[in-house]
Rosetta silent file (secondary structure, phi, psi, omega in degrees, C-alpha in Angstrom):
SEQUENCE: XXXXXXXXXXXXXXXXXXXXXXXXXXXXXXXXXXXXXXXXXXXXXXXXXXXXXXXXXXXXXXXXXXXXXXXXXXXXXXXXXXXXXXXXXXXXXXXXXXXXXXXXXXXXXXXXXXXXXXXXXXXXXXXXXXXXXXXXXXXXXXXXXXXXXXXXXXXXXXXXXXXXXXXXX
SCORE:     score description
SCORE:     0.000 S_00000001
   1 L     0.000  -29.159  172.924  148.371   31.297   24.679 S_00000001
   2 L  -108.140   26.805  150.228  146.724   34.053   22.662 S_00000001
   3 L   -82.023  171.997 -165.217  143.505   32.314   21.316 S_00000001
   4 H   -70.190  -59.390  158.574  140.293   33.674   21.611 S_00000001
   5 H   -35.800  -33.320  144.319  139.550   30.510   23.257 S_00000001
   6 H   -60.121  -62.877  137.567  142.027   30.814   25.906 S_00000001
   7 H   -16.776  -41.370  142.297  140.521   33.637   26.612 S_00000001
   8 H   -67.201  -68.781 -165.841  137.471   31.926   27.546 S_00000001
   9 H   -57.836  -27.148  177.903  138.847   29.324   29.754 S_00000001
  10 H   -69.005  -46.053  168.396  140.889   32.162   31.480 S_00000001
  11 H   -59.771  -51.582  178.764  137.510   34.201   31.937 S_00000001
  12 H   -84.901  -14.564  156.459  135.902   31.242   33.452 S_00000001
  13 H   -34.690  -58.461 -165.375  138.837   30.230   36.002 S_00000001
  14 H   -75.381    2.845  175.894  138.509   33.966   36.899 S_00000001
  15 H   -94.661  -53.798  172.548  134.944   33.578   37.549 S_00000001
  16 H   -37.450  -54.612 -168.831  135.623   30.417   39.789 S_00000001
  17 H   -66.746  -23.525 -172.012  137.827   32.558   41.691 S_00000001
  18 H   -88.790   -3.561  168.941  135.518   35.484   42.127 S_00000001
  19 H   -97.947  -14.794 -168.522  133.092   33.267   43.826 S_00000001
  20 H   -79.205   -9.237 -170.221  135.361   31.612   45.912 S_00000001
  21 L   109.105  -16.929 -168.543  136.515   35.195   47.160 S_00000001
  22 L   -85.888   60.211 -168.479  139.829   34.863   45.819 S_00000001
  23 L   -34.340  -37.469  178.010  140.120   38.775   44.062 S_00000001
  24 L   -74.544   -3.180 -173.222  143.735   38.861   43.808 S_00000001
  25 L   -88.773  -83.240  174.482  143.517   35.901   41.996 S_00000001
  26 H   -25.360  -56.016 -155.067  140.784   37.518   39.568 S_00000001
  27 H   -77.772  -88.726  166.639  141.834   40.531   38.407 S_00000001
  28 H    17.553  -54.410 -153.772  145.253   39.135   36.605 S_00000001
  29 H   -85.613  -34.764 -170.998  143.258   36.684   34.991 S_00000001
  30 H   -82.983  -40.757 -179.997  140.270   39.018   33.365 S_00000001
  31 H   -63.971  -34.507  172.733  142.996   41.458   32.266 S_00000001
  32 H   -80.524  -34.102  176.921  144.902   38.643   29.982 S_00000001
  33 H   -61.309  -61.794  163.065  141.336   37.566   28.689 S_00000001
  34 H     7.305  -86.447  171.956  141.146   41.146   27.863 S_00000001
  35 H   -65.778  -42.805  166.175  143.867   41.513   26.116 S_00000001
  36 H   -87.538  -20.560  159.424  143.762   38.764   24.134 S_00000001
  37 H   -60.001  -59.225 -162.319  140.345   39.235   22.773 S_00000001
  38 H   -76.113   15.023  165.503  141.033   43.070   21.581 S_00000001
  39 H   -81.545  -53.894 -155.108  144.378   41.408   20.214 S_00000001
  40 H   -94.348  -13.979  163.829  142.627   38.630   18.398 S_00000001
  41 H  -128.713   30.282 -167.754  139.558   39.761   18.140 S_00000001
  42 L    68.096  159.127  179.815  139.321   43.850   18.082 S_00000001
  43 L   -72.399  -30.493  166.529  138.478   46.359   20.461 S_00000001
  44 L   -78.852   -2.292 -147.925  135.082   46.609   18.945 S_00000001
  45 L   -82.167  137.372 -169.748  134.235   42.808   19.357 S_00000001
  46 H   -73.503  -57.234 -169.191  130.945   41.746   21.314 S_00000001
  47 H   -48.003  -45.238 -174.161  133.366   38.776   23.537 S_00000001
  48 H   -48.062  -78.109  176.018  135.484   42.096   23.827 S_00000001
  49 H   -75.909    0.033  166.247  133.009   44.146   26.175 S_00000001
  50 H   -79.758  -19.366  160.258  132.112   41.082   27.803 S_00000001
  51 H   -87.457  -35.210  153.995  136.069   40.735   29.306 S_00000001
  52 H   -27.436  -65.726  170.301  135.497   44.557   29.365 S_00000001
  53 H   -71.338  -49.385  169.092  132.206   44.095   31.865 S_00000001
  54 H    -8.923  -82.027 -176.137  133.704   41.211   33.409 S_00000001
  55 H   -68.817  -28.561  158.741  136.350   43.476   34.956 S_00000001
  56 H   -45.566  -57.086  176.243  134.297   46.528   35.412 S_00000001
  57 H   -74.673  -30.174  168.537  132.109   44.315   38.018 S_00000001
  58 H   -60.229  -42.093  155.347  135.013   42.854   39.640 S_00000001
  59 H   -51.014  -49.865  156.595  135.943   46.706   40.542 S_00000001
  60 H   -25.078  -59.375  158.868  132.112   47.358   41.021 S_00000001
  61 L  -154.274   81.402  179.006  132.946   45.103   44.012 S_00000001
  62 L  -127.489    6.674 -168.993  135.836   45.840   45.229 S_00000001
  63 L    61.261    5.661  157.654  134.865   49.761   45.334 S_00000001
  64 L   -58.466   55.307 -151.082  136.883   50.410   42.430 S_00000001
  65 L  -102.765   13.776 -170.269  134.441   52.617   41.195 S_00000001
  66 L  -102.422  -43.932  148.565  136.483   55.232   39.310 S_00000001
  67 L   -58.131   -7.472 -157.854  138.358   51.965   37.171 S_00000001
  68 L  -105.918  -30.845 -146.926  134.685   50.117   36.944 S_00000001
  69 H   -93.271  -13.170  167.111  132.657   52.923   35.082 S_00000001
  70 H   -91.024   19.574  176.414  134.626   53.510   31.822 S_00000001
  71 H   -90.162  -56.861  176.437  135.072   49.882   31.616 S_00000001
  72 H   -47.514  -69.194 -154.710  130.988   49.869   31.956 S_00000001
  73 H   -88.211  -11.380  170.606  130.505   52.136   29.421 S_00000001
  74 H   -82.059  -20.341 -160.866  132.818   51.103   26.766 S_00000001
  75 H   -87.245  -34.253 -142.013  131.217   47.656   27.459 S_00000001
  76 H  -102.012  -51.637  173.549  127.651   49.123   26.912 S_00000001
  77 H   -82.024   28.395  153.343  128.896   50.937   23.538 S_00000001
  78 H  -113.998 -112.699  -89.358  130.174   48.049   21.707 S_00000001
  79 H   -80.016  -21.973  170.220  127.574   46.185   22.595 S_00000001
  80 L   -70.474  -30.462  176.041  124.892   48.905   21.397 S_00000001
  81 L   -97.652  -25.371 -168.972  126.912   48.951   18.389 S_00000001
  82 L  -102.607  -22.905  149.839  127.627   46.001   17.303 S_00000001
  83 L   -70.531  -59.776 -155.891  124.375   44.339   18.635 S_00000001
  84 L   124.526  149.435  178.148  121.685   46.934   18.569 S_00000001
  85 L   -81.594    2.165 -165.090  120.201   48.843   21.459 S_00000001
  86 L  -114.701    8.095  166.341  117.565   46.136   21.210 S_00000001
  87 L  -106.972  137.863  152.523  119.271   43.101   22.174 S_00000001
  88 H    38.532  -68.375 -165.775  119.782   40.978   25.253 S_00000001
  89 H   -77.958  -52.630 -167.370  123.378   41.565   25.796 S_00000001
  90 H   -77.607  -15.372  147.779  123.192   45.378   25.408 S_00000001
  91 H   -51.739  -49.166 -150.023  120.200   45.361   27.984 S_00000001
  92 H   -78.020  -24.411 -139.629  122.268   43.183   30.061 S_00000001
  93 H  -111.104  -43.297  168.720  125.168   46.139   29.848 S_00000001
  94 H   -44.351  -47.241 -171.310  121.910   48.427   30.682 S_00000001
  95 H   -67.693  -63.899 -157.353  121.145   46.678   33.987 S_00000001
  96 H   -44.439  -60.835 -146.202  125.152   46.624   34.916 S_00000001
  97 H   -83.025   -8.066  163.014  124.982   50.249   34.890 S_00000001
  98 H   -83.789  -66.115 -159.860  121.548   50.991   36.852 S_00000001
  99 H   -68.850  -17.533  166.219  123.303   48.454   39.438 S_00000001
 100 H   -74.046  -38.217 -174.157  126.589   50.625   39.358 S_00000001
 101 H   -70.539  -97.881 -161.336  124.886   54.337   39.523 S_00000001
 102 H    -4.075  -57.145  173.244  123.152   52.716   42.469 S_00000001
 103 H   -62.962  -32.349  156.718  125.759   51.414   44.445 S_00000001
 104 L   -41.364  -22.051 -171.700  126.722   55.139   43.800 S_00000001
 105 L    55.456   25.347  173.194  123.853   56.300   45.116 S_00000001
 106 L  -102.655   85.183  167.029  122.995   58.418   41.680 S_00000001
 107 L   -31.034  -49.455 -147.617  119.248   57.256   41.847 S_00000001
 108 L   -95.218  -33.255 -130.377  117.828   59.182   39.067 S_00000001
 109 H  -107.266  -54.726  165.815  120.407   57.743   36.821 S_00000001
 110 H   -61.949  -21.164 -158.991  120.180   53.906   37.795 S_00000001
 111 H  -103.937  -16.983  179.690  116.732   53.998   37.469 S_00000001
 112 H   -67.947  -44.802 -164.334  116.680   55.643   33.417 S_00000001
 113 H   -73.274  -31.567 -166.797  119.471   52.834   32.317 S_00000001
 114 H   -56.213  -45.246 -148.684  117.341   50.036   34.967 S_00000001
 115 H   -94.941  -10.107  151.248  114.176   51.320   32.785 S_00000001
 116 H   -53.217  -75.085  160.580  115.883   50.642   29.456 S_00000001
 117 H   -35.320  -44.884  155.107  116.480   47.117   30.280 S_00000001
 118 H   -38.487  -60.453 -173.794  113.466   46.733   31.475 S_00000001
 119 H   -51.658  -60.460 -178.152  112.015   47.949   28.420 S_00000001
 120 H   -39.406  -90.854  159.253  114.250   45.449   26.422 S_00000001
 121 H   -36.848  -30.350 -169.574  113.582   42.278   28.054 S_00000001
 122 H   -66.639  -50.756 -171.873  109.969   42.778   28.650 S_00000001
 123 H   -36.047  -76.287 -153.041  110.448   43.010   24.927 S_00000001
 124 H   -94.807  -39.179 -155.193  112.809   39.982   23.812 S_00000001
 125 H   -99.583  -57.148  177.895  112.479   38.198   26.635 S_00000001
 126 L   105.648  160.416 -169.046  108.628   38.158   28.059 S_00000001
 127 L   -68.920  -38.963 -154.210  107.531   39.102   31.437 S_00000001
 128 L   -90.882    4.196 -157.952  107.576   35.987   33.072 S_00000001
 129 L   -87.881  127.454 -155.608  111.766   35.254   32.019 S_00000001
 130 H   -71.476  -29.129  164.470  113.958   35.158   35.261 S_00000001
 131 H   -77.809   -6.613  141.410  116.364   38.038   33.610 S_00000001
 132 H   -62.334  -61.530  173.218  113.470   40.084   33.338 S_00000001
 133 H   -51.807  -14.379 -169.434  112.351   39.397   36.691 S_00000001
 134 H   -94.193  -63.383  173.864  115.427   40.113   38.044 S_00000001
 135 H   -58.163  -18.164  159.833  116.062   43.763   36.248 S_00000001
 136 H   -47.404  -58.212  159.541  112.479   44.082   37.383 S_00000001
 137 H   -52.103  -47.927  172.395  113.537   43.611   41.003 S_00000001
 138 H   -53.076  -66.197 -169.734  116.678   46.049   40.568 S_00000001
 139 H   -59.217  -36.296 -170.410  114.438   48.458   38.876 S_00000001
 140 H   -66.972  -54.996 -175.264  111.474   48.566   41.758 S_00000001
 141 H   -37.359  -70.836 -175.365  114.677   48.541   44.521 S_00000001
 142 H   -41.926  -24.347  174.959  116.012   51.420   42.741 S_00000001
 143 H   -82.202  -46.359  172.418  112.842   53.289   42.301 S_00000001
 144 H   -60.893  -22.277 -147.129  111.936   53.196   46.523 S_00000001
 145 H   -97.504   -9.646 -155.876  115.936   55.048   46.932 S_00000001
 146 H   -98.686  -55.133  170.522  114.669   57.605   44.035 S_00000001
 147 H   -58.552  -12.032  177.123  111.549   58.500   46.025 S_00000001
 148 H   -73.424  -42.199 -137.763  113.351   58.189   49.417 S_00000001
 149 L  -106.371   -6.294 -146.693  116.088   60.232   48.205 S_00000001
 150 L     2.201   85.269  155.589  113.480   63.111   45.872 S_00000001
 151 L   -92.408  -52.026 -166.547  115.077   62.210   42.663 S_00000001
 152 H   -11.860  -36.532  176.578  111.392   61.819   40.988 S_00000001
 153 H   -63.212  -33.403  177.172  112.069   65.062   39.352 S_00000001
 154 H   -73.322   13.308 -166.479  115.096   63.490   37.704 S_00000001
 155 L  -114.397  152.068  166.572  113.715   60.412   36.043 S_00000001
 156 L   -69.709  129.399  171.381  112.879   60.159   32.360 S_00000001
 157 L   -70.216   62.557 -178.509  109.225   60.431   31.500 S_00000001
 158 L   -62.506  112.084 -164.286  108.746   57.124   30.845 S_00000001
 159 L   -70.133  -37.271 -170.541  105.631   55.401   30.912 S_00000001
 160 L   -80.660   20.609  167.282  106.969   52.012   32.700 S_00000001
 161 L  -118.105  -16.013  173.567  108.851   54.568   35.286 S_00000001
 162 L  -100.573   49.441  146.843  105.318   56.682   36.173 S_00000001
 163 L  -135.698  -31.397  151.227  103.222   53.199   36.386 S_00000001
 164 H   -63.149  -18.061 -170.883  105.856   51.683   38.863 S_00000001
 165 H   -96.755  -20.218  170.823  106.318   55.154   40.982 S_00000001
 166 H   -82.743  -33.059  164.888  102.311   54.950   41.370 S_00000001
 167 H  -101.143   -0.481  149.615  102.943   51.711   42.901 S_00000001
 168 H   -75.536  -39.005  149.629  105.077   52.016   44.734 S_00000001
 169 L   -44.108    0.000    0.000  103.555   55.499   46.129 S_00000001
């Protein structure tokens, strides 16, 4: 009951459920994955923030958004540490957190972690790689709400965030 492996099958059950709609279901199940990773495998553990994000996005949408973001960010610093800011996964933990300051409506905020990912993937991944296109999409969404909104002042001076804001202008 407490392998690491259990922990997996219990993570994907709880995925099944989160498509079928069935939250109450969900949550239960991602908290014992949880827990049995930072038993058996530490709190620092890559598998670790990935039960960590897991549950952070189930709150993400469910409007839990006060429970989702130190779940997000604990998820994003193991994975920064124990990856590198320059891998995949820790990009991937970049993106979650441009699509949570979004749903948030913190513009400026979503679009510096969106443009990190970005960066990453163009990087690892290549331009043409459907997770790239897809934090591509996220970032450009995210980018119309900064100028709708006049956040522009707020953004990191970035080169890949002033050659999308001219086209998008």
């Amino acid at each position: 009951p407490d392998h690491p492996s259990t922990a997996t099958s219990l993570n994907n059950l709880a995925e099944l459920y989160r498509s079928m709609g069935r939250y109450s279901e969900v949550e239960p199940l991602y908290a014992r994955a949880l827990a049995i990773r930072e038993a058996q495998l530490g709190p620092d553990h890559p598998s670790t923030a990935t039960s960590l994000n897991n549950l952070a996005e189930l709150y993400r949408s469910m409007g839990r958004y006060r429970e989702a973001e130190p779940l997000y960010a604990r998820a994003l610093a193991i994975r920064e540490a124990q990856l590198g800011p320059d891998h995949p996964s820790t990009a991937g933990s970049f993106n979650n957190m441009a699509m949570f300051y979004y749903a948030l409506e913190r513009y400026a905020e979503a679009a510096n972690f969106g443009t990190k990912a970005l960066e990453v993937f163009l990087k690892k991944l290549g331009e043409e790689h459907p997770s790239t296109q897809t934090v591509l999409e996220n970032l450009v969404a995210i980018l119309g709400k900064v100028i709708e909104t006049n956040q522009t002042d707020q953004l990191a001076d970035h080169p890949l965030i002033q050659v999308l804001l001219r086209e998008l202008q």
